[in-house]
PDB file of C-alpha atoms and ligand atoms in Angstrom:
ATOM      1  CA  MET A 973     -11.723 -24.137 -20.642  1.00 82.00           C
ATOM      2  CA  MET A 974      -8.410 -22.808 -19.489  1.00 90.00           C
ATOM      3  CA  PRO A 975      -7.024 -24.782 -16.532  1.00 96.00           C
ATOM      4  CA  PRO A 976      -6.964 -22.681 -13.195  1.00 98.00           C
ATOM      5  CA  VAL A 977      -3.654 -21.147 -12.335  1.00 98.00           C
ATOM      6  CA  PHE A 978      -2.370 -20.876  -8.718  1.00 98.00           C
ATOM      7  CA  ARG A 979       0.852 -19.335  -7.341  1.00 98.00           C
ATOM      8  CA  PHE A 980       2.963 -19.348  -4.208  1.00 98.00           C
ATOM      9  CA  ALA A 981       4.681 -16.125  -3.805  1.00 98.00           C
ATOM     10  CA  PRO A 982       7.290 -16.069  -1.059  1.00 98.00           C
ATOM     11  CA  SER A 983       9.945 -13.312  -0.364  1.00 97.00           C
ATOM     12  CA  PRO A 984      13.379 -14.641   0.121  1.00 98.00           C
ATOM     13  CA  ASN A 985      14.140 -12.680   3.250  1.00 96.00           C
ATOM     14  CA  GLY A 986      14.254 -15.618   5.624  1.00 95.00           C
ATOM     15  CA  LEU A 987      13.646 -19.311   5.963  1.00 95.00           C
ATOM     16  CA  LEU A 988      10.365 -20.960   5.352  1.00 96.00           C
ATOM     17  CA  HIS A 989       8.017 -21.835   8.276  1.00 95.00           C
ATOM     18  CA  LEU A 990       5.198 -23.946   8.839  1.00 95.00           C
ATOM     19  CA  GLY A 991       2.882 -21.257   7.749  1.00 95.00           C
ATOM     20  CA  HIS A 992       4.525 -21.033   4.213  1.00 97.00           C
ATOM     21  CA  ALA A 993       4.406 -24.879   4.209  1.00 97.00           C
ATOM     22  CA  TYR A 994       0.507 -24.608   4.834  1.00 97.00           C
ATOM     23  CA  SER A 995       0.175 -22.081   2.225  1.00 98.00           C
ATOM     24  CA  ALA A 996       2.276 -23.794  -0.505  1.00 98.00           C
ATOM     25  CA  LEU A 997       0.732 -27.132   0.159  1.00 98.00           C
ATOM     26  CA  LEU A 998      -2.726 -25.741  -0.018  1.00 98.00           C
ATOM     27  CA  ASN A 999      -1.835 -24.146  -3.429  1.00 98.00           C
ATOM     28  CA  PHE A1000      -0.348 -27.536  -4.562  1.00 98.00           C
ATOM     29  CA  ASP A1001      -3.163 -29.389  -3.507  1.00 98.00           C
ATOM     30  CA  ARG A1002      -5.814 -27.181  -5.224  1.00 98.00           C
ATOM     31  CA  ALA A1003      -3.900 -27.107  -8.427  1.00 98.00           C
ATOM     32  CA  ARG A1004      -3.825 -30.884  -8.263  1.00 97.00           C
ATOM     33  CA  GLU A1005      -7.603 -31.399  -7.247  1.00 97.00           C
ATOM     34  CA  THR A1006      -8.686 -28.905 -10.223  1.00 97.00           C
ATOM     35  CA  GLY A1007      -6.139 -30.018 -12.865  1.00 98.00           C
ATOM     36  CA  GLY A1008      -4.695 -26.510 -12.515  1.00 98.00           C
ATOM     37  CA  ARG A1009      -1.137 -25.211 -12.768  1.00 98.00           C
ATOM     38  CA  LEU A1010       1.050 -24.064 -10.016  1.00 98.00           C
ATOM     39  CA  LEU A1011       3.645 -21.165 -10.352  1.00 98.00           C
ATOM     40  CA  LEU A1012       6.196 -20.045  -8.056  1.00 98.00           C
ATOM     41  CA  ARG A1013       7.212 -16.403  -7.906  1.00 98.00           C
ATOM     42  CA  ILE A1014       9.984 -14.953  -5.965  1.00 98.00           C
ATOM     43  CA  GLU A1015       9.070 -11.585  -4.460  1.00 98.00           C
ATOM     44  CA  ASP A1016      12.395 -10.118  -4.107  1.00 97.00           C
ATOM     45  CA  ILE A1017      11.983  -6.253  -4.746  1.00 96.00           C
ATOM     46  CA  ASP A1018      13.342  -5.409  -1.377  1.00 94.00           C
ATOM     47  CA  ALA A1019      17.065  -5.639  -2.180  1.00 91.00           C
ATOM     48  CA  THR A1020      17.947  -4.769   1.582  1.00 93.00           C
ATOM     49  CA  ARG A1021      16.330  -7.809   3.059  1.00 94.00           C
ATOM     50  CA  CYS A1022      16.154 -10.471   0.267  1.00 96.00           C
ATOM     51  CA  ARG A1023      19.212 -12.817  -0.167  1.00 97.00           C
ATOM     52  CA  PRO A1024      20.039 -15.542  -2.871  1.00 97.00           C
ATOM     53  CA  GLU A1025      20.680 -18.097  -0.091  1.00 97.00           C
ATOM     54  CA  TYR A1026      17.111 -17.825   1.095  1.00 97.00           C
ATOM     55  CA  GLU A1027      15.791 -18.316  -2.498  1.00 98.00           C
ATOM     56  CA  THR A1028      17.934 -21.389  -2.659  1.00 98.00           C
ATOM     57  CA  ALA A1029      16.458 -22.570   0.579  1.00 97.00           C
ATOM     58  CA  ILE A1030      12.969 -21.922  -0.804  1.00 98.00           C
ATOM     59  CA  TYR A1031      13.425 -24.208  -3.669  1.00 98.00           C
ATOM     60  CA  GLU A1032      15.180 -26.860  -1.429  1.00 98.00           C
ATOM     61  CA  ASP A1033      12.429 -26.788   1.134  1.00 98.00           C
ATOM     62  CA  LEU A1034       9.390 -26.757  -1.302  1.00 98.00           C
ATOM     63  CA  ALA A1035      10.844 -30.025  -3.123  1.00 98.00           C
ATOM     64  CA  TRP A1036      11.633 -31.659   0.167  1.00 98.00           C
ATOM     65  CA  LEU A1037       7.884 -31.078   0.844  1.00 98.00           C
ATOM     66  CA  GLY A1038       6.924 -32.812  -2.276  1.00 98.00           C
ATOM     67  CA  ILE A1039       5.753 -29.908  -4.020  1.00 98.00           C
ATOM     68  CA  ALA A1040       6.330 -29.387  -7.892  1.00 98.00           C
ATOM     69  CA  TRP A1041       5.933 -26.038  -9.711  1.00 98.00           C
ATOM     70  CA  GLU A1042       6.393 -24.791 -13.196  1.00 98.00           C
ATOM     71  CA  THR A1043       9.493 -23.167 -14.487  1.00 97.00           C
ATOM     72  CA  PRO A1044      10.765 -20.472 -15.166  1.00 96.00           C
ATOM     73  CA  VAL A1045      10.302 -19.175 -11.868  1.00 98.00           C
ATOM     74  CA  ARG A1046       9.391 -15.391 -12.017  1.00 98.00           C
ATOM     75  CA  ARG A1047      11.622 -13.333 -10.010  1.00 98.00           C
ATOM     76  CA  GLN A1048      10.235  -9.760  -9.522  1.00 98.00           C
ATOM     77  CA  SER A1049      13.593  -8.107  -9.454  1.00 97.00           C
ATOM     78  CA  GLU A1050      13.964  -9.063 -13.152  1.00 97.00           C
ATOM     79  CA  HIS A1051      10.856  -7.280 -13.979  1.00 98.00           C
ATOM     80  CA  LEU A1052      10.994  -3.893 -12.794  1.00 97.00           C
ATOM     81  CA  GLY A1053      10.089  -2.673 -16.263  1.00 98.00           C
ATOM     82  CA  ASP A1054       6.711  -4.198 -16.090  1.00 98.00           C
ATOM     83  CA  TYR A1055       6.081  -2.352 -12.773  1.00 98.00           C
ATOM     84  CA  ARG A1056       7.417   0.898 -14.038  1.00 98.00           C
ATOM     85  CA  ALA A1057       4.939   0.728 -16.899  1.00 98.00           C
ATOM     86  CA  ALA A1058       1.904   0.190 -14.472  1.00 98.00           C
ATOM     87  CA  LEU A1059       3.112   3.070 -12.580  1.00 98.00           C
ATOM     88  CA  GLU A1060       3.155   5.250 -15.508  1.00 98.00           C
ATOM     89  CA  ARG A1061      -0.201   4.304 -16.340  1.00 98.00           C
ATOM     90  CA  LEU A1062      -1.356   5.242 -12.829  1.00 98.00           C
ATOM     91  CA  SER A1063       0.418   8.591 -13.027  1.00 97.00           C
ATOM     92  CA  ALA A1064      -0.987   9.497 -16.507  1.00 98.00           C
ATOM     93  CA  LEU A1065      -4.608   9.056 -14.849  1.00 98.00           C
ATOM     94  CA  GLY A1066      -3.255  11.836 -12.356  1.00 97.00           C
ATOM     95  CA  LEU A1067      -3.565   9.242  -9.427  1.00 98.00           C
ATOM     96  CA  VAL A1068       0.165   9.293  -8.143  1.00 98.00           C
ATOM     97  CA  TYR A1069       2.043  12.042  -6.354  1.00 98.00           C
ATOM     98  CA  PRO A1070       5.473  12.345  -4.860  1.00 98.00           C
ATOM     99  CA  ALA A1071       5.689  12.586  -0.880  1.00 98.00           C
ATOM    100  CA  PHE A1072       9.063  13.741   0.366  1.00 98.00           C
ATOM    101  CA  GLU A1073       8.621  13.049   4.310  1.00 97.00           C
ATOM    102  CA  SER A1074      11.225  10.638   5.871  1.00 95.00           C
ATOM    103  CA  ARG A1075       9.844   7.895   8.119  1.00 93.00           C
ATOM    104  CA  ALA A1076      10.938  10.020  11.099  1.00 96.00           C
ATOM    105  CA  GLU A1077       8.977  13.033   9.826  1.00 96.00           C
ATOM    106  CA  ILE A1078       5.960  11.025   9.197  1.00 96.00           C
ATOM    107  CA  ALA A1079       6.221   9.636  12.862  1.00 96.00           C
ATOM    108  CA  ARG A1080       6.735  13.503  14.045  1.00 97.00           C
ATOM    109  CA  LEU A1081       3.570  14.483  11.995  1.00 96.00           C
ATOM    110  CA  VAL A1082       1.468  11.573  13.470  1.00 97.00           C
ATOM    111  CA  ALA A1083       2.337  12.345  17.071  1.00 96.00           C
ATOM    112  CA  ALA A1084       1.526  16.118  16.281  1.00 95.00           C
ATOM    113  CA  ARG A1085      -2.097  15.217  14.907  1.00 94.00           C
ATOM    114  CA  GLU A1086      -2.574  12.844  17.793  1.00 95.00           C
ATOM    115  CA  VAL A1087      -2.616  15.714  20.235  1.00 94.00           C
ATOM    116  CA  ASP A1088      -6.283  16.027  19.102  1.00 90.00           C
ATOM    117  CA  GLY A1089      -6.975  12.443  19.439  1.00 95.00           C
ATOM    118  CA  PRO A1090      -6.148   9.204  17.839  1.00 96.00           C
ATOM    119  CA  TRP A1091      -5.008   9.309  14.100  1.00 97.00           C
ATOM    120  CA  PRO A1092      -6.396   6.735  12.071  1.00 97.00           C
ATOM    121  CA  ARG A1093      -4.376   3.322  11.397  1.00 97.00           C
ATOM    122  CA  ASP A1094      -4.524   1.094   8.467  1.00 98.00           C
ATOM    123  CA  PRO A1095      -5.694  -2.605   8.804  1.00 97.00           C
ATOM    124  CA  ASP A1096      -2.180  -3.433   9.600  1.00 96.00           C
ATOM    125  CA  GLY A1097      -1.865  -1.047  12.485  1.00 96.00           C
ATOM    126  CA  ALA A1098       0.310   1.428  10.693  1.00 96.00           C
ATOM    127  CA  PRO A1099      -0.825   5.331  10.661  1.00 97.00           C
ATOM    128  CA  LEU A1100      -2.205   6.463   7.527  1.00 98.00           C
ATOM    129  CA  TYR A1101      -0.049   9.070   5.631  1.00 98.00           C
ATOM    130  CA  PRO A1102      -0.361  12.290   7.606  1.00 96.00           C
ATOM    131  CA  GLY A1103       1.412  14.667   5.285  1.00 94.00           C
ATOM    132  CA  ASP A1104       0.061  17.085   2.736  1.00 94.00           C
ATOM    133  CA  ALA A1105       2.505  16.421  -0.302  1.00 97.00           C
ATOM    134  CA  LYS A1106      -0.684  16.062  -2.502  1.00 96.00           C
ATOM    135  CA  SER A1107      -1.158  19.666  -2.344  1.00 96.00           C
ATOM    136  CA  LEU A1108       2.519  20.852  -3.477  1.00 97.00           C
ATOM    137  CA  SER A1109       2.491  22.672  -6.824  1.00 97.00           C
ATOM    138  CA  ALA A1110       4.103  21.222  -9.903  1.00 95.00           C
ATOM    139  CA  ASP A1111       6.879  23.709  -9.379  1.00 97.00           C
ATOM    140  CA  GLU A1112       7.616  22.652  -5.921  1.00 97.00           C
ATOM    141  CA  ARG A1113       7.674  19.025  -6.943  1.00 97.00           C
ATOM    142  CA  SER A1114      10.131  19.469  -9.615  1.00 96.00           C
ATOM    143  CA  HIS A1115      12.304  21.706  -7.501  1.00 97.00           C
ATOM    144  CA  LEU A1116      12.184  19.090  -4.681  1.00 97.00           C
ATOM    145  CA  ILE A1117      12.895  16.122  -7.168  1.00 96.00           C
ATOM    146  CA  ALA A1118      15.844  18.162  -8.851  1.00 96.00           C
ATOM    147  CA  SER A1119      17.392  18.833  -5.424  1.00 97.00           C
ATOM    148  CA  GLY A1120      17.909  14.907  -5.118  1.00 96.00           C
ATOM    149  CA  ALA A1121      15.605  14.673  -2.207  1.00 96.00           C
ATOM    150  CA  PRO A1122      14.241  10.863  -1.630  1.00 97.00           C
ATOM    151  CA  TYR A1123      10.470  10.495  -2.136  1.00 98.00           C
ATOM    152  CA  ALA A1124       7.912   7.995  -2.233  1.00 98.00           C
ATOM    153  CA  LEU A1125       5.170   7.753  -5.054  1.00 98.00           C
ATOM    154  CA  ARG A1126       1.805   7.492  -3.383  1.00 98.00           C
ATOM    155  CA  LEU A1127      -1.637   6.699  -4.774  1.00 98.00           C
ATOM    156  CA  ASP A1128      -4.093   9.560  -4.276  1.00 98.00           C
ATOM    157  CA  MET A1129      -6.657   7.231  -2.666  1.00 98.00           C
ATOM    158  CA  GLN A1130      -9.647   9.827  -2.691  1.00 97.00           C
ATOM    159  CA  ALA A1131      -9.227  10.441  -6.511  1.00 98.00           C
ATOM    160  CA  ALA A1132      -8.513   6.541  -7.271  1.00 98.00           C
ATOM    161  CA  CYS A1133     -11.788   5.500  -5.238  1.00 97.00           C
ATOM    162  CA  ARG A1134     -13.719   8.249  -7.211  1.00 97.00           C
ATOM    163  CA  ARG A1135     -12.547   6.498 -10.422  1.00 96.00           C
ATOM    164  CA  ALA A1136     -13.340   3.112  -9.279  1.00 95.00           C
ATOM    165  CA  ALA A1137     -16.420   3.128  -6.862  1.00 86.00           C
ATOM    166  CA  ARG A1138     -18.240   0.169  -5.340  1.00 90.00           C
ATOM    167  CA  LEU A1139     -15.923  -2.633  -5.900  1.00 96.00           C
ATOM    168  CA  SER A1140     -15.800  -5.959  -4.460  1.00 98.00           C
ATOM    169  CA  TRP A1141     -14.134  -9.464  -4.775  1.00 98.00           C
ATOM    170  CA  ASN A1142     -15.207 -12.956  -4.607  1.00 98.00           C
ATOM    171  CA  GLU A1143     -13.706 -14.603  -1.585  1.00 98.00           C
ATOM    172  CA  ARG A1144     -13.815 -18.523  -1.769  1.00 98.00           C
ATOM    173  CA  GLY A1145     -12.069 -18.814   1.618  1.00 98.00           C
ATOM    174  CA  GLU A1146     -12.807 -16.760   4.799  1.00 97.00           C
ATOM    175  CA  GLY A1147     -11.554 -13.353   6.151  1.00 98.00           C
ATOM    176  CA  PRO A1148     -10.487 -12.845   9.680  1.00 96.00           C
ATOM    177  CA  ASP A1149     -13.834 -11.967  10.658  1.00 96.00           C
ATOM    178  CA  GLY A1150     -15.554 -14.584   8.669  1.00 97.00           C
ATOM    179  CA  GLU A1151     -16.119 -12.573   5.646  1.00 98.00           C
ATOM    180  CA  ARG A1152     -16.889 -14.842   2.502  1.00 97.00           C
ATOM    181  CA  GLY A1153     -18.662 -14.543  -0.814  1.00 98.00           C
ATOM    182  CA  ILE A1154     -18.940 -11.317  -2.261  1.00 98.00           C
ATOM    183  CA  VAL A1155     -16.802  -8.898  -0.219  1.00 98.00           C
ATOM    184  CA  PRO A1156     -17.040  -5.017  -0.669  1.00 97.00           C
ATOM    185  CA  VAL A1157     -13.543  -3.321  -1.140  1.00 97.00           C
ATOM    186  CA  ARG A1158     -12.462  -0.547   1.608  1.00 96.00           C
ATOM    187  CA  PRO A1159      -9.243   0.651   0.145  1.00 97.00           C
ATOM    188  CA  GLU A1160      -9.598   4.046   1.778  1.00 97.00           C
ATOM    189  CA  ALA A1161      -8.853   2.169   5.054  1.00 98.00           C
ATOM    190  CA  TRP A1162      -5.239   2.122   3.705  1.00 98.00           C
ATOM    191  CA  GLY A1163      -4.862   5.803   2.860  1.00 98.00           C
ATOM    192  CA  ASP A1164      -2.478   7.166   0.321  1.00 98.00           C
ATOM    193  CA  VAL A1165      -0.492   3.834   0.101  1.00 98.00           C
ATOM    194  CA  ILE A1166       2.961   3.853  -1.288  1.00 98.00           C
ATOM    195  CA  LEU A1167       3.282   2.513  -4.890  1.00 98.00           C
ATOM    196  CA  ALA A1168       6.940   3.038  -5.444  1.00 98.00           C
ATOM    197  CA  ARG A1169      10.090   4.807  -4.245  1.00 96.00           C
ATOM    198  CA  LYS A1170      12.782   6.954  -5.875  1.00 94.00           C
ATOM    199  CA  GLU A1171      15.059   4.156  -6.028  1.00 92.00           C
ATOM    200  CA  THR A1172      12.727   1.082  -6.531  1.00 93.00           C
ATOM    201  CA  PRO A1173       9.646   1.639  -9.171  1.00 92.00           C
ATOM    202  CA  THR A1174       7.390  -0.573  -7.313  1.00 97.00           C
ATOM    203  CA  SER A1175       5.923  -1.822  -4.024  1.00 97.00           C
ATOM    204  CA  TYR A1176       4.362  -4.976  -2.764  1.00 97.00           C
ATOM    205  CA  HIS A1177       0.841  -3.826  -3.847  1.00 98.00           C
ATOM    206  CA  LEU A1178       1.823  -2.803  -7.260  1.00 98.00           C
ATOM    207  CA  SER A1179       3.910  -5.774  -8.173  1.00 98.00           C
ATOM    208  CA  VAL A1180       1.677  -8.513  -6.802  1.00 98.00           C
ATOM    209  CA  VAL A1181      -1.163  -7.080  -8.972  1.00 98.00           C
ATOM    210  CA  VAL A1182       0.904  -6.743 -12.171  1.00 98.00           C
ATOM    211  CA  ASP A1183       2.436 -10.048 -11.761  1.00 98.00           C
ATOM    212  CA  ASP A1184      -0.773 -12.023 -10.961  1.00 98.00           C
ATOM    213  CA  ALA A1185      -2.269 -10.553 -14.279  1.00 98.00           C
ATOM    214  CA  LEU A1186       0.709 -11.174 -16.314  1.00 98.00           C
ATOM    215  CA  GLN A1187       0.995 -14.822 -15.072  1.00 98.00           C
ATOM    216  CA  GLY A1188      -2.695 -15.365 -15.645  1.00 98.00           C
ATOM    217  CA  VAL A1189      -3.282 -16.247 -12.009  1.00 98.00           C
ATOM    218  CA  SER A1190      -7.100 -17.118 -11.543  1.00 98.00           C
ATOM    219  CA  GLU A1191      -7.303 -18.011  -7.843  1.00 98.00           C
ATOM    220  CA  ILE A1192      -5.200 -16.591  -5.179  1.00 98.00           C
ATOM    221  CA  VAL A1193      -4.605 -18.736  -2.250  1.00 98.00           C
ATOM    222  CA  ARG A1194      -2.736 -17.001   0.767  1.00 98.00           C
ATOM    223  CA  GLY A1195      -2.932 -16.151   4.329  1.00 97.00           C
ATOM    224  CA  GLN A1196      -5.575 -14.108   6.180  1.00 97.00           C
ATOM    225  CA  ASP A1197      -2.903 -11.386   6.807  1.00 96.00           C
ATOM    226  CA  LEU A1198      -3.238 -10.268   3.370  1.00 98.00           C
ATOM    227  CA  PHE A1199      -7.136 -10.282   3.271  1.00 98.00           C
ATOM    228  CA  TYR A1200      -7.657  -6.678   3.758  1.00 98.00           C
ATOM    229  CA  ALA A1201      -4.785  -5.754   1.234  1.00 98.00           C
ATOM    230  CA  THR A1202      -7.115  -7.388  -1.180  1.00 98.00           C
ATOM    231  CA  SER A1203      -9.003  -4.074  -1.365  1.00 98.00           C
ATOM    232  CA  VAL A1204      -5.922  -2.217  -2.608  1.00 98.00           C
ATOM    233  CA  HIS A1205      -5.462  -5.056  -5.201  1.00 98.00           C
ATOM    234  CA  ARG A1206      -8.857  -4.865  -6.411  1.00 98.00           C
ATOM    235  CA  LEU A1207      -8.744  -1.166  -6.719  1.00 98.00           C
ATOM    236  CA  LEU A1208      -5.323  -1.250  -8.584  1.00 98.00           C
ATOM    237  CA  GLN A1209      -6.680  -4.086 -10.983  1.00 98.00           C
ATOM    238  CA  VAL A1210      -9.545  -1.900 -12.091  1.00 98.00           C
ATOM    239  CA  LEU A1211      -7.371   1.017 -12.392  1.00 98.00           C
ATOM    240  CA  LEU A1212      -5.025  -0.640 -14.704  1.00 98.00           C
ATOM    241  CA  GLY A1213      -7.647  -2.383 -16.620  1.00 98.00           C
ATOM    242  CA  LEU A1214      -6.554  -6.082 -15.174  1.00 98.00           C
ATOM    243  CA  PRO A1215      -8.621  -9.090 -14.883  1.00 97.00           C
ATOM    244  CA  GLU A1216     -10.152 -10.148 -11.499  1.00 98.00           C
ATOM    245  CA  PRO A1217      -8.983 -13.409  -9.994  1.00 98.00           C
ATOM    246  CA  ALA A1218     -10.735 -15.039  -7.292  1.00 98.00           C
ATOM    247  CA  TYR A1219      -9.368 -15.275  -3.746  1.00 98.00           C
ATOM    248  CA  ARG A1220      -9.112 -17.828  -1.195  1.00 98.00           C
ATOM    249  CA  HIS A1221      -7.468 -16.624   2.103  1.00 98.00           C
ATOM    250  CA  HIS A1222      -6.597 -19.361   4.689  1.00 98.00           C
ATOM    251  CA  ARG A1223      -6.154 -19.247   8.336  1.00 96.00           C
ATOM    252  CA  LEU A1224      -2.716 -18.647   9.685  1.00 95.00           C
ATOM    253  CA  ILE A1225      -0.766 -21.129  11.550  1.00 92.00           C
ATOM    254  CA  ARG A1226       0.196 -19.581  15.022  1.00 85.00           C
ATOM    255  CA  ASP A1227       2.716 -20.693  17.724  1.00 79.00           C
ATOM    256  CA  GLU A1228       1.901 -22.000  21.045  1.00 74.00           C
ATOM    257  CA  ALA A1229       1.527 -18.349  22.290  1.00 74.00           C
ATOM    258  CA  CYS A1230      -0.889 -18.013  19.348  1.00 74.00           C
ATOM    259  CA  ARG A1231       1.249 -15.488  17.559  1.00 79.00           C
ATOM    260  CA  LYS A1232       1.621 -15.359  13.991  1.00 78.00           C
ATOM    261  CA  LEU A1233       4.741 -17.179  12.898  1.00 78.00           C
ATOM    262  CA  SER A1234       7.792 -15.095  11.786  1.00 73.00           C
ATOM    263  CA  LYS A1235      10.661 -16.095   9.815  1.00 73.00           C
ATOM    264  CA  SER A1236      12.948 -15.922  12.728  1.00 66.00           C
ATOM    265  CA  SER A1237      10.744 -18.196  14.979  1.00 67.00           C
ATOM    266  CA  ARG A1238      13.222 -21.179  14.940  1.00 65.00           C
ATOM    267  CA  SER A1239      10.990 -23.928  16.471  1.00 71.00           C
ATOM    268  CA  THR A1240       8.663 -23.811  13.422  1.00 87.00           C
ATOM    269  CA  GLY A1241      11.052 -23.188  10.797  1.00 93.00           C
ATOM    270  CA  LEU A1242      11.103 -26.130   8.049  1.00 96.00           C
ATOM    271  CA  ARG A1243      14.657 -26.701   8.264  1.00 95.00           C
ATOM    272  CA  ALA A1244      14.625 -27.115  12.148  1.00 93.00           C
ATOM    273  CA  LEU A1245      11.810 -29.367  11.832  1.00 94.00           C
ATOM    274  CA  ARG A1246      13.521 -31.608   9.296  1.00 96.00           C
ATOM    275  CA  ALA A1247      16.730 -31.653  11.332  1.00 95.00           C
ATOM    276  CA  ALA A1248      14.672 -32.718  14.347  1.00 94.00           C
ATOM    277  CA  GLY A1249      13.422 -35.772  12.034  1.00 96.00           C
ATOM    278  CA  ILE A1250       9.965 -34.628  11.098  1.00 96.00           C
ATOM    279  CA  THR A1251       9.004 -35.987   7.734  1.00 97.00           C
ATOM    280  CA  PRO A1252       6.992 -34.071   4.894  1.00 98.00           C
ATOM    281  CA  ALA A1253       3.906 -36.217   5.960  1.00 97.00           C
ATOM    282  CA  GLY A1254       4.704 -34.923   9.435  1.00 96.00           C
ATOM    283  CA  VAL A1255       4.562 -31.260   8.251  1.00 96.00           C
ATOM    284  CA  ARG A1256       1.351 -31.999   6.571  1.00 97.00           C
ATOM    285  CA  GLN A1257      -0.011 -33.367   9.899  1.00 96.00           C
ATOM    286  CA  LEU A1258       1.398 -30.405  11.939  1.00 94.00           C
ATOM    287  CA  VAL A1259      -0.644 -27.920   9.687  1.00 95.00           C
ATOM    288  CA  GLY A1260      -3.696 -29.900   9.795  1.00 95.00           C
ATOM    289  CA  LEU A1261      -3.546 -31.246   6.195  1.00 95.00           C
ATOM    290  CA  GLY A1262      -2.856 -34.912   7.186  1.00 81.00           C
TER     291      GLY A1262
HETATM  292  N1  LIG B1134       5.308 -12.211  -0.796  1.00 75.64           N
HETATM  293  C1  LIG B1134       4.241 -12.257   0.113  1.00 75.64           C
HETATM  294  C2  LIG B1134       4.633 -12.802   1.490  1.00 75.64           C
HETATM  295  O1  LIG B1134       5.660 -13.542   1.546  1.00 75.64           O
HETATM  296  C3  LIG B1134       3.069 -12.934  -0.480  1.00 75.64           C
HETATM  297  C4  LIG B1134       2.307 -12.045  -1.407  1.00 75.64           C
HETATM  298  C5  LIG B1134       0.955 -12.668  -1.801  1.00 75.64           C
HETATM  299  O2  LIG B1134       0.625 -13.732  -1.518  1.00 75.64           O
HETATM  300  O3  LIG B1134       0.024 -11.984  -2.300  1.00 75.64           O
HETATM  301  O4  LIG B1134       4.033 -12.611   2.583  1.00 75.64           O
END
């Protein structure tokens, strides 16, 4: 049997904190317990927020924690062609359309719709796409694209769900509401998600699904903040004919005020803890892996 493959996939847009340490250590421990492999993937498609110095810090902090990973590390910014190919596949199925509204226009559209009552929000709390770019004619689309207008490429969620109905995933960990075992997908809760933009041929959802398949990841260990996004990931896997990994979502490490940690929260940053004299064993204890 092939050894299981795990991955830790941070974005180099800030310094790692205790929440990252917990996720990375869980992946590392599971890989060791199961005789599996651990990969590290740098999710750096957002060029405006990612910095090389944060990537260097990721390597240093993980090594300090005692984590070992396989090389070469996959850096998403070096594989845009893979994501473009997947996007073209979805386009060929007629599941992708360009939407030209700016963020400000979207906010205005949502406000206008909310005059009649609350507009639906996705599991992260963002309003679903309120526009009607899906109904633009082919001529209108080409005209707008030729004019140089910026656009986002969105998944036609209704059409996608018609093609891939009644999906589920195998949850080996636990969702925010205690979901475990076979979890039915509800991708429609996300509306017409963005798959790419004019300048970037991918998005988080698309690249994570393409990479996990290309890298042969068999068990995805990650935080519960991504639990509901798994619905979109399963849908994309089926539409793209990719294998199904198992998922193990873990609890989130929170600060004293019970908030999810952010990359700017200094007190829980690994560097700050290290400077304060905390050891790698101390970090394990802090996240409950002692
Ligand atoms: N890059 C994502 C993050 O830093 C994690 C992606 C994943 O584990 O699926 O939150």
